Structures are given as structure tokens and as C-alpha cells.
XYZ file of C-alpha atoms in Angstrom:
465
model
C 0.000 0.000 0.000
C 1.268 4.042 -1.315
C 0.443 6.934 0.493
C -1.480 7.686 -2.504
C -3.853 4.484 -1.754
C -4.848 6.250 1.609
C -6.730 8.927 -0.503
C -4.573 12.256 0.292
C -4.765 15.122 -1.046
C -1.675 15.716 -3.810
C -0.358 18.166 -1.497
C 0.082 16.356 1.298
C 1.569 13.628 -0.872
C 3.909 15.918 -2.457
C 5.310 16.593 1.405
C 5.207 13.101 2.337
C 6.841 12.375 -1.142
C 9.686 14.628 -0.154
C 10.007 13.316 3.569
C 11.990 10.179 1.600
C 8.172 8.009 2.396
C 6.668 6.030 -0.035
C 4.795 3.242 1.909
C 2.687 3.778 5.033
C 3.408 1.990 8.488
C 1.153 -0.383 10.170
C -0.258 1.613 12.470
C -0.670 4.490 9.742
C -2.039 2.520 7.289
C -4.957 1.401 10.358
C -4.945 4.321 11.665
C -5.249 7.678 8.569
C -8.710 5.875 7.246
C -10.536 6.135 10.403
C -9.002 9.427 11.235
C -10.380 10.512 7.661
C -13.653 8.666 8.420
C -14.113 11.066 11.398
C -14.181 8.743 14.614
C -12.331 8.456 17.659
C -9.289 6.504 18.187
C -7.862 4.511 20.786
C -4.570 3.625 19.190
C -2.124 1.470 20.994
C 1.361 2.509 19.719
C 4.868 3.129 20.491
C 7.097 5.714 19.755
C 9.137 5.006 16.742
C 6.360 3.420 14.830
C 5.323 6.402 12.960
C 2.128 7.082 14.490
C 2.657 11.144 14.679
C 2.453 10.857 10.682
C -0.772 8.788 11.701
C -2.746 11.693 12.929
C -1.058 14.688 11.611
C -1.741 13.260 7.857
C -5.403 12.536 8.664
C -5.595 16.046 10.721
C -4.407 18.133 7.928
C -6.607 16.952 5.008
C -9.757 17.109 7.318
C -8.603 20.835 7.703
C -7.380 21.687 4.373
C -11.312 22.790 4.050
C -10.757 25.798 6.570
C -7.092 27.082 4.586
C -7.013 30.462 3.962
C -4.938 32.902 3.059
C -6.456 35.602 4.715
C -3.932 37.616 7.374
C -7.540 38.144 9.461
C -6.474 35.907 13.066
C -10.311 35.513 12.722
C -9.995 33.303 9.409
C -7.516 31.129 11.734
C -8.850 30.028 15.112
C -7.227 26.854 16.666
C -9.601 24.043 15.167
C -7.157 20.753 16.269
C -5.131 20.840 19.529
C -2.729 18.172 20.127
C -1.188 17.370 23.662
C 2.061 16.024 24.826
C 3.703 15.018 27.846
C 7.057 16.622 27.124
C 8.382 19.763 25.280
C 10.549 17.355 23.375
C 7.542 15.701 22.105
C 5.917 18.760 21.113
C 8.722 19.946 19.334
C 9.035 16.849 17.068
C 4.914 16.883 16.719
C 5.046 20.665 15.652
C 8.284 19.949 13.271
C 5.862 16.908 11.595
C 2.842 19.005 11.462
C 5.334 21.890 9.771
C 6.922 19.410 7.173
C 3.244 17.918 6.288
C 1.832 21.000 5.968
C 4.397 23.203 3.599
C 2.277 23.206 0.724
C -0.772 23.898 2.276
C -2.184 27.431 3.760
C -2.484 26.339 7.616
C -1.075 27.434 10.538
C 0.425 25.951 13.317
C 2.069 26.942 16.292
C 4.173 24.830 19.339
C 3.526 26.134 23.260
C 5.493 24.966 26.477
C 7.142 25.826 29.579
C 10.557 26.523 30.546
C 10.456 29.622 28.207
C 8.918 33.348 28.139
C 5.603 32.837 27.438
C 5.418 36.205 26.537
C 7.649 34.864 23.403
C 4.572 32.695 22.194
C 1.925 35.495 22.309
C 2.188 37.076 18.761
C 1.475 33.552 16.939
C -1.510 32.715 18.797
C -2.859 36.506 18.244
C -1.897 35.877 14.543
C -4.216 33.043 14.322
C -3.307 29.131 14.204
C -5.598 26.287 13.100
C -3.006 23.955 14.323
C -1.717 24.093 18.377
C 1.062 21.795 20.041
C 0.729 22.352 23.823
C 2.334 20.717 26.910
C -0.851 20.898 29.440
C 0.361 22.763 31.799
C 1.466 25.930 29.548
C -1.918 25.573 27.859
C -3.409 26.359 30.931
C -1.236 29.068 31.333
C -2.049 30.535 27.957
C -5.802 29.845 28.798
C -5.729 31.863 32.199
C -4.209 34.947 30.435
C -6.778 34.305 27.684
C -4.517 34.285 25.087
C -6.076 30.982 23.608
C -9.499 30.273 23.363
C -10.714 26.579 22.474
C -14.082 26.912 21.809
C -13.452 25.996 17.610
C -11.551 22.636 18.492
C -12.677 20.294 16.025
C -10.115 17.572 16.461
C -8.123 16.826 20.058
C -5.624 14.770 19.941
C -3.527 12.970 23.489
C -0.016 11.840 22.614
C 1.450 9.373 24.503
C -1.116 9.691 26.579
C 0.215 7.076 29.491
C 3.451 8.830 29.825
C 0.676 11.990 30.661
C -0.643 10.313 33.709
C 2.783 8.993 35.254
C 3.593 12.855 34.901
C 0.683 13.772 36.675
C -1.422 15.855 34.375
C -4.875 13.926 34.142
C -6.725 16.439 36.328
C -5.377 19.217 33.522
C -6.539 16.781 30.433
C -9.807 16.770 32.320
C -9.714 20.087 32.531
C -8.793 21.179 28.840
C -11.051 18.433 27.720
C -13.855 20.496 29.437
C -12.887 23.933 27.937
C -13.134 22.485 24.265
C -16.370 21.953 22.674
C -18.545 18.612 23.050
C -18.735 17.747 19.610
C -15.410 16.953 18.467
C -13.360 14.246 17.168
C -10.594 12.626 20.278
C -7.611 10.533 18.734
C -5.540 9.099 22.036
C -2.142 7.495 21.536
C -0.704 5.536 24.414
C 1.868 2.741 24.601
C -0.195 0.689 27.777
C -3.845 1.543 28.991
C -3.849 2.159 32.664
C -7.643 2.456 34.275
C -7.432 5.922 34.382
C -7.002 6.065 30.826
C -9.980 3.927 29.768
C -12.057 5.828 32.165
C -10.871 9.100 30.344
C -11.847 7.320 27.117
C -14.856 6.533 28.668
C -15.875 9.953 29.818
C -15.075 11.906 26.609
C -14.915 9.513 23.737
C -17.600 8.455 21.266
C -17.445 4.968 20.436
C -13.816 4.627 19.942
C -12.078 2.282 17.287
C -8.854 0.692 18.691
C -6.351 0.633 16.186
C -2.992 -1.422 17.471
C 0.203 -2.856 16.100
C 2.595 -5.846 17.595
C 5.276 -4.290 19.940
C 8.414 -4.560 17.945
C 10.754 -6.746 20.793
C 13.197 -8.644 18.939
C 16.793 -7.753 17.625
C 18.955 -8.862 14.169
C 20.642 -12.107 15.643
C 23.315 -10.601 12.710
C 24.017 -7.458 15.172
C 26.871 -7.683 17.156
C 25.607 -6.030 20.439
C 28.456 -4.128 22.699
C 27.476 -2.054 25.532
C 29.975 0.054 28.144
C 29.370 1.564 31.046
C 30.986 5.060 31.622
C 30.070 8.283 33.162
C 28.174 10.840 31.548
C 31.193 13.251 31.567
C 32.973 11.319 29.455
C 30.987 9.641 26.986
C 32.425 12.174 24.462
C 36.099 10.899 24.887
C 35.075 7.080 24.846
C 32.838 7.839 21.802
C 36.086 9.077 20.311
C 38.256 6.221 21.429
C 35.785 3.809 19.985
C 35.045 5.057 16.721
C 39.208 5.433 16.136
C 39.602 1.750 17.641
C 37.073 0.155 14.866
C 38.491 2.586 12.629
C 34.689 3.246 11.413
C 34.423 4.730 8.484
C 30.653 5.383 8.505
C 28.432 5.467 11.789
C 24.893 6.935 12.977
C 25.475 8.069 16.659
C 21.722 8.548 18.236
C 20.980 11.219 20.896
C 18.120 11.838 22.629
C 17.532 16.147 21.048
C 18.219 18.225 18.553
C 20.351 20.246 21.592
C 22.642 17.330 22.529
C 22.937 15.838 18.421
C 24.398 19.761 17.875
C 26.707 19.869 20.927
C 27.961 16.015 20.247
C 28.414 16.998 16.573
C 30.471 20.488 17.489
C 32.993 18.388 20.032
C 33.393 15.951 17.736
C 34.569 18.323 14.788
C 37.021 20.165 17.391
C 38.296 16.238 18.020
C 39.105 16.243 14.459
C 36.022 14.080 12.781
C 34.403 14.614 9.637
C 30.794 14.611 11.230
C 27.286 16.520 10.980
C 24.243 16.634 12.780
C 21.009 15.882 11.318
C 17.225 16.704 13.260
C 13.949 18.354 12.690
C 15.172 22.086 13.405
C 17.546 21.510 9.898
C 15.701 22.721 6.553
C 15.213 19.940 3.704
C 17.965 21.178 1.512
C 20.351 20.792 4.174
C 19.507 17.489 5.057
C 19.482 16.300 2.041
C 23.318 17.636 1.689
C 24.511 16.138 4.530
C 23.057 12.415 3.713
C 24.325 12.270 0.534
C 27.959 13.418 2.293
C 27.091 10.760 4.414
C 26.279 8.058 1.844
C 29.601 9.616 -0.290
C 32.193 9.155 2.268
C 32.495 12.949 2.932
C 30.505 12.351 6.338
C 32.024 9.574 8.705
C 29.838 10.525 11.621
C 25.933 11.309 11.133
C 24.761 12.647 14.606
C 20.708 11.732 14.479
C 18.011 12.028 16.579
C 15.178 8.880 16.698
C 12.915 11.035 14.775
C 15.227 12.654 12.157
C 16.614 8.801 11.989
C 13.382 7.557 10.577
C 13.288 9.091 7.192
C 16.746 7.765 6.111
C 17.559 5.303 3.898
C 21.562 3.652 4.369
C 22.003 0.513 3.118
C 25.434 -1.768 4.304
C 25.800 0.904 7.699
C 28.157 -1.312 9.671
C 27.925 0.690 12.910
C 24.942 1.977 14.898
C 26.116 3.936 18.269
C 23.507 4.849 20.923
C 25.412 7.826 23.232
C 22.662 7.978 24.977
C 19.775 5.503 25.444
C 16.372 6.149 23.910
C 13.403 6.973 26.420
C 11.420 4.472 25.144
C 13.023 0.724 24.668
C 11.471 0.056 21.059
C 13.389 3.307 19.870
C 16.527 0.740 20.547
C 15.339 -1.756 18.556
C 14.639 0.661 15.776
C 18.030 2.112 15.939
C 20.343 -0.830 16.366
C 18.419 -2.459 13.239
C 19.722 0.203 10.900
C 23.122 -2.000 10.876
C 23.157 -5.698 10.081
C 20.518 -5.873 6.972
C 20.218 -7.731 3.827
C 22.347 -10.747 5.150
C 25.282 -8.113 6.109
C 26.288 -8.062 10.061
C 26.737 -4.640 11.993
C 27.834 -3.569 15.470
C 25.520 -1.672 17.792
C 27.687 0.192 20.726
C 25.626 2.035 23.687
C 26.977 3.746 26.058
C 25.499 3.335 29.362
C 25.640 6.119 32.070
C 24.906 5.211 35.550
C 21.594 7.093 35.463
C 19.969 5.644 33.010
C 20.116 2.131 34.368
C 16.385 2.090 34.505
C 16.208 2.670 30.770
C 18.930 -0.522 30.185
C 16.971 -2.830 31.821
C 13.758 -1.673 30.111
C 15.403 -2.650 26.872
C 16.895 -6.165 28.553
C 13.096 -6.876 29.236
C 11.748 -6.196 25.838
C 14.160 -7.891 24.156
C 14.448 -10.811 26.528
C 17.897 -11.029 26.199
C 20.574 -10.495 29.587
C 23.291 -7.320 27.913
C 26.262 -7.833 29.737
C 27.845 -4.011 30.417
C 31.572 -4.303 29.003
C 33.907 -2.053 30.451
C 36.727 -0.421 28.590
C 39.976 -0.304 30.260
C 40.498 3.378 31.104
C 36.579 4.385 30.947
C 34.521 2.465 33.440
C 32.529 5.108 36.422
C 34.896 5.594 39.436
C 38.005 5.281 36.999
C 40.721 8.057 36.603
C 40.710 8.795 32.770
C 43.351 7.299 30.653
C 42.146 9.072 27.437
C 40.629 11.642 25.765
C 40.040 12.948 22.512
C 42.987 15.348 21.636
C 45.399 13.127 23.564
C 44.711 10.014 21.333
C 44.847 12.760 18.540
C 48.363 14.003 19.546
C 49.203 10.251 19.458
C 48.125 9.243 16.181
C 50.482 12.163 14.511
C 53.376 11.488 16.983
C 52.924 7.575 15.303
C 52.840 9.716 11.594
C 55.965 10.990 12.592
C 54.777 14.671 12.795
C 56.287 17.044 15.364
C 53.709 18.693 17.860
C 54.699 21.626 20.109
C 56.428 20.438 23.835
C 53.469 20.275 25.383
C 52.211 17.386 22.984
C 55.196 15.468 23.251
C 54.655 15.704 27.092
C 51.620 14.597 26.733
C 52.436 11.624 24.747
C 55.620 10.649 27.135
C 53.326 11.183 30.324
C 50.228 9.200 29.197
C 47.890 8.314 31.459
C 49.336 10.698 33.991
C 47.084 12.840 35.322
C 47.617 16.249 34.009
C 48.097 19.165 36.090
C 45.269 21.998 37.099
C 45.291 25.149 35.396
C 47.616 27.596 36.667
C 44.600 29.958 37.767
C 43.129 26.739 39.851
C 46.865 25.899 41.430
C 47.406 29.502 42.462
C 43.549 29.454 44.124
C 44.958 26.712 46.580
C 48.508 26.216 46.684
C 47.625 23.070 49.260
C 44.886 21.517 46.903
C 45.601 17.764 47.036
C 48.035 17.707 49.775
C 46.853 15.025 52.299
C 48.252 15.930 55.801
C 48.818 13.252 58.226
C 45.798 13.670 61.075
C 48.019 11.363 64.050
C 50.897 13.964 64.406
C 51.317 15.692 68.060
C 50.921 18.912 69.111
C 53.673 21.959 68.634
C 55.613 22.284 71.857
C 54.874 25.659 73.357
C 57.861 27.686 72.621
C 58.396 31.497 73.160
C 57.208 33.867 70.383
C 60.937 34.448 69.200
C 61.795 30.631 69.262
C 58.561 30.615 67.083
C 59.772 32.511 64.467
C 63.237 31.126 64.539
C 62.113 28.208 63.264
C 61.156 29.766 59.750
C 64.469 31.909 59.247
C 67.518 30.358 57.558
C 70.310 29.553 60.055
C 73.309 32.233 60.324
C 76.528 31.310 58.924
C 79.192 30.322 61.158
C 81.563 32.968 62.627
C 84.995 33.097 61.238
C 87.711 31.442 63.696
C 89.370 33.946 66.220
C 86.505 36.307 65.844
């Protein structure tokens, strides 16, 4: 089944079309027909499965009806609201909802905390059929009466179970209230916990479930390696590893757009040919830095799960996950981009203390016991035997290429570590000095005896004198 079998409109197509999708996904081909048929969903999906493109598709051809190009904020009240848990969430919602919607003439808009609100004002006044909202700045917005959802046609919950663990089904209840009785409820949740079915229950119209099998099993032909090390210095094993397997092309997964930057600017100081790819990045530029990728020109694509989904690398022998994805299936999505078509591939995670919780999540879906590895010089608790411009300095010392005397240093004293800056030493010239705590008291001694002690002794007097 096409995109083009789901009955879309050509502009929608044309967006999908230049997304890099061809062929729906399970849960969107279940899901866009009933969407389109106008009845509430219950649809029990993961992330990573492509169920945002499930009801942002559906969303924006039921709306295409109200486009306008009018610059009246009256020709653009908010007519589908969609709510998420996180702002990371509704940043990769509103980035979908952008893509879908280029060649179209509706608006949308993304709202939530942890910045000015003052900062989201102007779009909302502007007029937005579209809104993205964490609950609890939608409430905000609501009490300064800055959004009004009395036009809602179409609300949609995203990961609607992660919603109640966070605490926010009083505020669903709430905004559920504030919209309009007659409108169409989509709600997306990986489990359904009681409270969920009795929200279904209270505000849903004879729901269709639409579900798809939990993706829980990994390529036997990927070679699985996972190390423990301390946040801090994921960077500098990263580096060690990828000049160890000498990899000459590798997708390294982080959980945002923020870290994917950061990773892919310390990477380039470390001296690797590497680029970030994400939602915030415009089509053309994407599109550039794949096909550097897929050239050679790229060693290192930095991806996040969502930018991840729309690319197409066939023969990738290494998968890296520097951090591990929120939800477990994400894993199993990204470790399966290596090891395909009869090839084998090499996942590597690194595995911070804190997000223990989030390993053994994965060990239970995929019913397999991941031994954590260690790597001599890395594990938490360790002094550090590497970093990044150190095993630099080494691999042109082994060129035979003079560095400055501060390299060579560095290469004769490896593994010793180095000293503070001279700003730090100078703060506390006793920093690191451990004094003995069994020694006895000073004798009391006179003042002048005192200060004896600290002058240099007088020479002796010449003889006869």
C-alpha cells in the first residue's frame, strides 16, 4: 500500500513524497482511514512506529477545508489541539505538522514551559488552526486568555500514558472540558492504565482501537556491545571507539536536537568529519549532509530517533547509541539500521549510571541479559586514561609529525594525570596535599623561638673572631 492508496490530497503527498516516504506503516495505514472517516481513536502505539504521521496526515486533510490565506487571526482560530507530555515531544509533533503541511495554507504553532511565554503570544494573536501544547502551559495561555478553544474540532492525546505517570490527568480533564462537546478525540498511548480507559470513557464516542505488535526482537546478525561510563565522558570514549574500529561510517543517536548539535560540534574540534542531522535543519540541508554521508564525505551522522526515521543507508556497519532512547522500542529501531540484507553490523551504547532504569527496560523487551563491558580506562569511578585530543596528539606522533612540547609531554606522560590550570593551582597552593591527622601537638615555645624556626640559620663565625 502508497500513500497515494490512503486517498490524500496531492499536497500532502507531495510533502510526504519529499520526507523520503513512499509506503505507510502499520499503524498508519490502520490508523489515517478512520481518522479521515471522522471517529475516535484509541490507538495502541509506540514511539518510533510512525504514528505522529498517523494523525497529523489525517488532521491536515480534514482541515485543508478551513485554509485560507487571509492575514484576518479571525480566518484562523485553533480548530485541532494536540497534547504532549514533554516539550521534546511537542517539538518533534510541531516539526511533523510543519513538514506535512508546507504546501498547504495552515497554521500551526508549538507552546510549552521553561520559556517566556510572553515569546509565544504574537502567533496565537496571529491566528493558528493547528496548536502543540504541553498541558500545563496551555493552561497558562488559557488563564491569560490568550487561547481560546471553543473551535476545536479535532483533540488529539499523545502518549497519553506517559501523561498520567507525569501527573497531568486532572489538567486533560480540565482542557477536555474547555473544548467543545462535539469533536473528534484521537488518544495514543503505549499501555492503557484504568485511568485512561475511564478518560476514554468519559469523553470519547465509540472509539475504534487501532494497534500494532510491539516490535521486541533484535537482528541475531548485530553484534551487540554495551559500556558503562560516566556521563562526563561519553564524548572521549565515543572518540576512542570510533578510532579503535576505525569506522568509516556510523549513525550516533541522541536523545535532542540540543545534545545531536553539541555532540556533533565536540566531535569536529576532536578532528572528525561529522554533521548533525534533526527536525530544526531545513530539507535542503539534510538532504546535503546524507548524501555526504552516503559519499564518504561524512564519517559521523549525529541523528536524533525522529530525524533517523526518514533515512535510507544501506550496508551501515555501525549503529552507536550515546545515549539511550526513552522508550526501549526506539533501541530496537536504531540498532536495526546496521546488520541488513544478510550483512552483520555492530551496535555500541553507552550506558551512564543514570539511566540504568532505561537498560533494563530494553533487557526486558528484548528478553535477552546485555552484559555491560567495560573499557579499560573508561569504566565510572576510573581516573581517565584518554581523551580525545590526547589520542589525537598520538596518532600524529605515530605519523611521525612534530607537535609543540606540550604534545610530546603529553604523549611521554600518558595516562598521567595532568596538572590543574595555573589559575586553579594559584587558588589553593595546598589543593591535594593530604596531611597526616596522628601527628602531636607543637611544643609551646616562646614567640621568638617561634619565628626562629622559619628563618635560615646564620653562617658560622669566622675562627678567632
Amino acid at each position: 500500500m502508497t500513500f497515494a492508496a490512503l486517498g490524500l490530497a496531492p499536497e500532502l503527498l507531495k510533502a510526504v513524497s519529499e520526507q523520503g516516504y513512499e509506503n505507510p506503516t502499520p499503524i498508519q495505514a490502520a490508523a489515517i482511514p478512520v481518522v479521515l472517516a471522522g471517529q475516535d481513536v484509541l490507538g495502541a502505539a509506540q514511539t518510533g512506529t510512525g504514528k505522529t504521521a498517523a494523525f497529523t496526515l489525517p488532521i491536515l486533510q480534514r482541515l485543508l477545508r478551513h485554509a485560507s490565506t487571509s492575514v484576518s487571526p479571525a480566518k484562523h482560530p485553533i480548530r485541532a489541539l494536540v497534547l504532549t507530555p514533554t516539550r521534546e515531544l511537542a517539538d518533534q509533533v510541531h516539526d511533523s505538522v510543519t513538514q506535512y503541511a508546507k504546501y498547504s495554507n495552515l497554521r500551526n504553532h508549538v507552546v510549552y514551559g521553561g520559556v517566556d511565554i510572553k515569546g509565544q503570544i504574537p502567533a496565537l494573536r496571529s491566528g493558528v488552526e493547528i496548536l502543540v501544547a504541553t498541558p500545563g502551559r496551555l493552561l497558562d495561555h488559557i488563564e491569560q486568555k490568550t487561547v481560546n478553544l471553543s473551535q476545536v474540532e479535532i483533540l488529539v492525546l499523545d502518549e497519553a500514558d506517559r501523561m498520567l505517570d507525569m501527573g497531568f490527568i486532572l489538567d486533560i480533564r480540565r482542557i477536555f472540558n474547555l473544548c467543545r462537546a462535539r469533536k473528534q478525540t484521537l488518544l495514543f498511548s503505549a499501555t492503557f492504565a484504568p485511568e485512561i480507559k475511564k478518560l476514554a470513557d468519559d469523553f470519547m464516542k465509540s472509539p475504534q482501537l487501532v494497534q500494532v505488535e510491539r516490535q521486541n526482537s533484535t537482528n541475531e546478525s548485530v553484534k551487540q556491545e554495551l559500556h558503562p561510563v560516566e556521563t562526563g565522558r561519553k564524548r572521549a570514549l565515543l572518540a576512542h571507539l570510533i578510532r579503535l574500529h576505525d569506522m568509516a561510517q556510523v549513525i550516533v543517536f541522541t536523545r535532542t536536537k540540543q545534545n545531536a548539535d553539541q555532540l556533533s560540534r565536540d566531535l569536529k574540534r576532536d578532528g572528525f568529519a561529522v554533521e548533525a542531522i534533526h527536525g530544526d535543519r531545513d530539507q535542503r540541508a539534510r538532504m546535503e549532509t546524507l548524501a555526504g554521508f552516503k559519499e564518504g564525505r561524512v564519517k559521523v551522522l549525529v541523528a536524533t530517533d525522529v530525524a533517523a526515521r526518514g533515512l535510507d543507508i544501506s550496508d551501515l556497519p555501525f549503529v552507536v547509541n550515546f545515549e539511550l532512547p526513552n522508550n526501549p522500542e526506539d533501541y530496537v529501531h536504531r540498532i536495526g539500521r546496521t546488520g541488513r540484507a544478510g550483512a552483520t553490523g555492530v551496535a555500541i551504547s553507552l550506558v551512564a549510571p543514570e539511566e540504568e532504569k532505561a537498560f533494563d527496560q530494553i533487557k526486558k523487551l528484548i528478553k535477552k541479559e546485555l552484559a555491560l563491558i567495560p573499557v579499560p580506562g573508561f569504566s565510572p569511578g576510573t581516573e581517565p586514561l584518554y581523551s580525545p585530543r590526547r589520542e589525537e596528539r598520538g596518532e600524529r606522533g605515530a605519523r611521525g609529525e612534530r607537535g609543540s612540547s606540550r604534545e610530546r609531554d603529553g604523549q611521554r606522560r600518558e595516562g598521567v594525570p595532568e596538572r590543574a590550570p595555573r589559575r586553579e593551582r594559584d587558588a589553593d597552593p595546598l589543593a591535594g596535599v593530604v596531611f597526616p591527622s596522628n601527628l602531636p601537638p607543637l611544643p609551646k615555645r616562646p614567640q621568638k623561638q617561634i619565628a626562629a624556626l622559619f628563618l635560615p640559620p646564620r653562617p658560622p663565625l669566622p675562627q678567632g673572631e
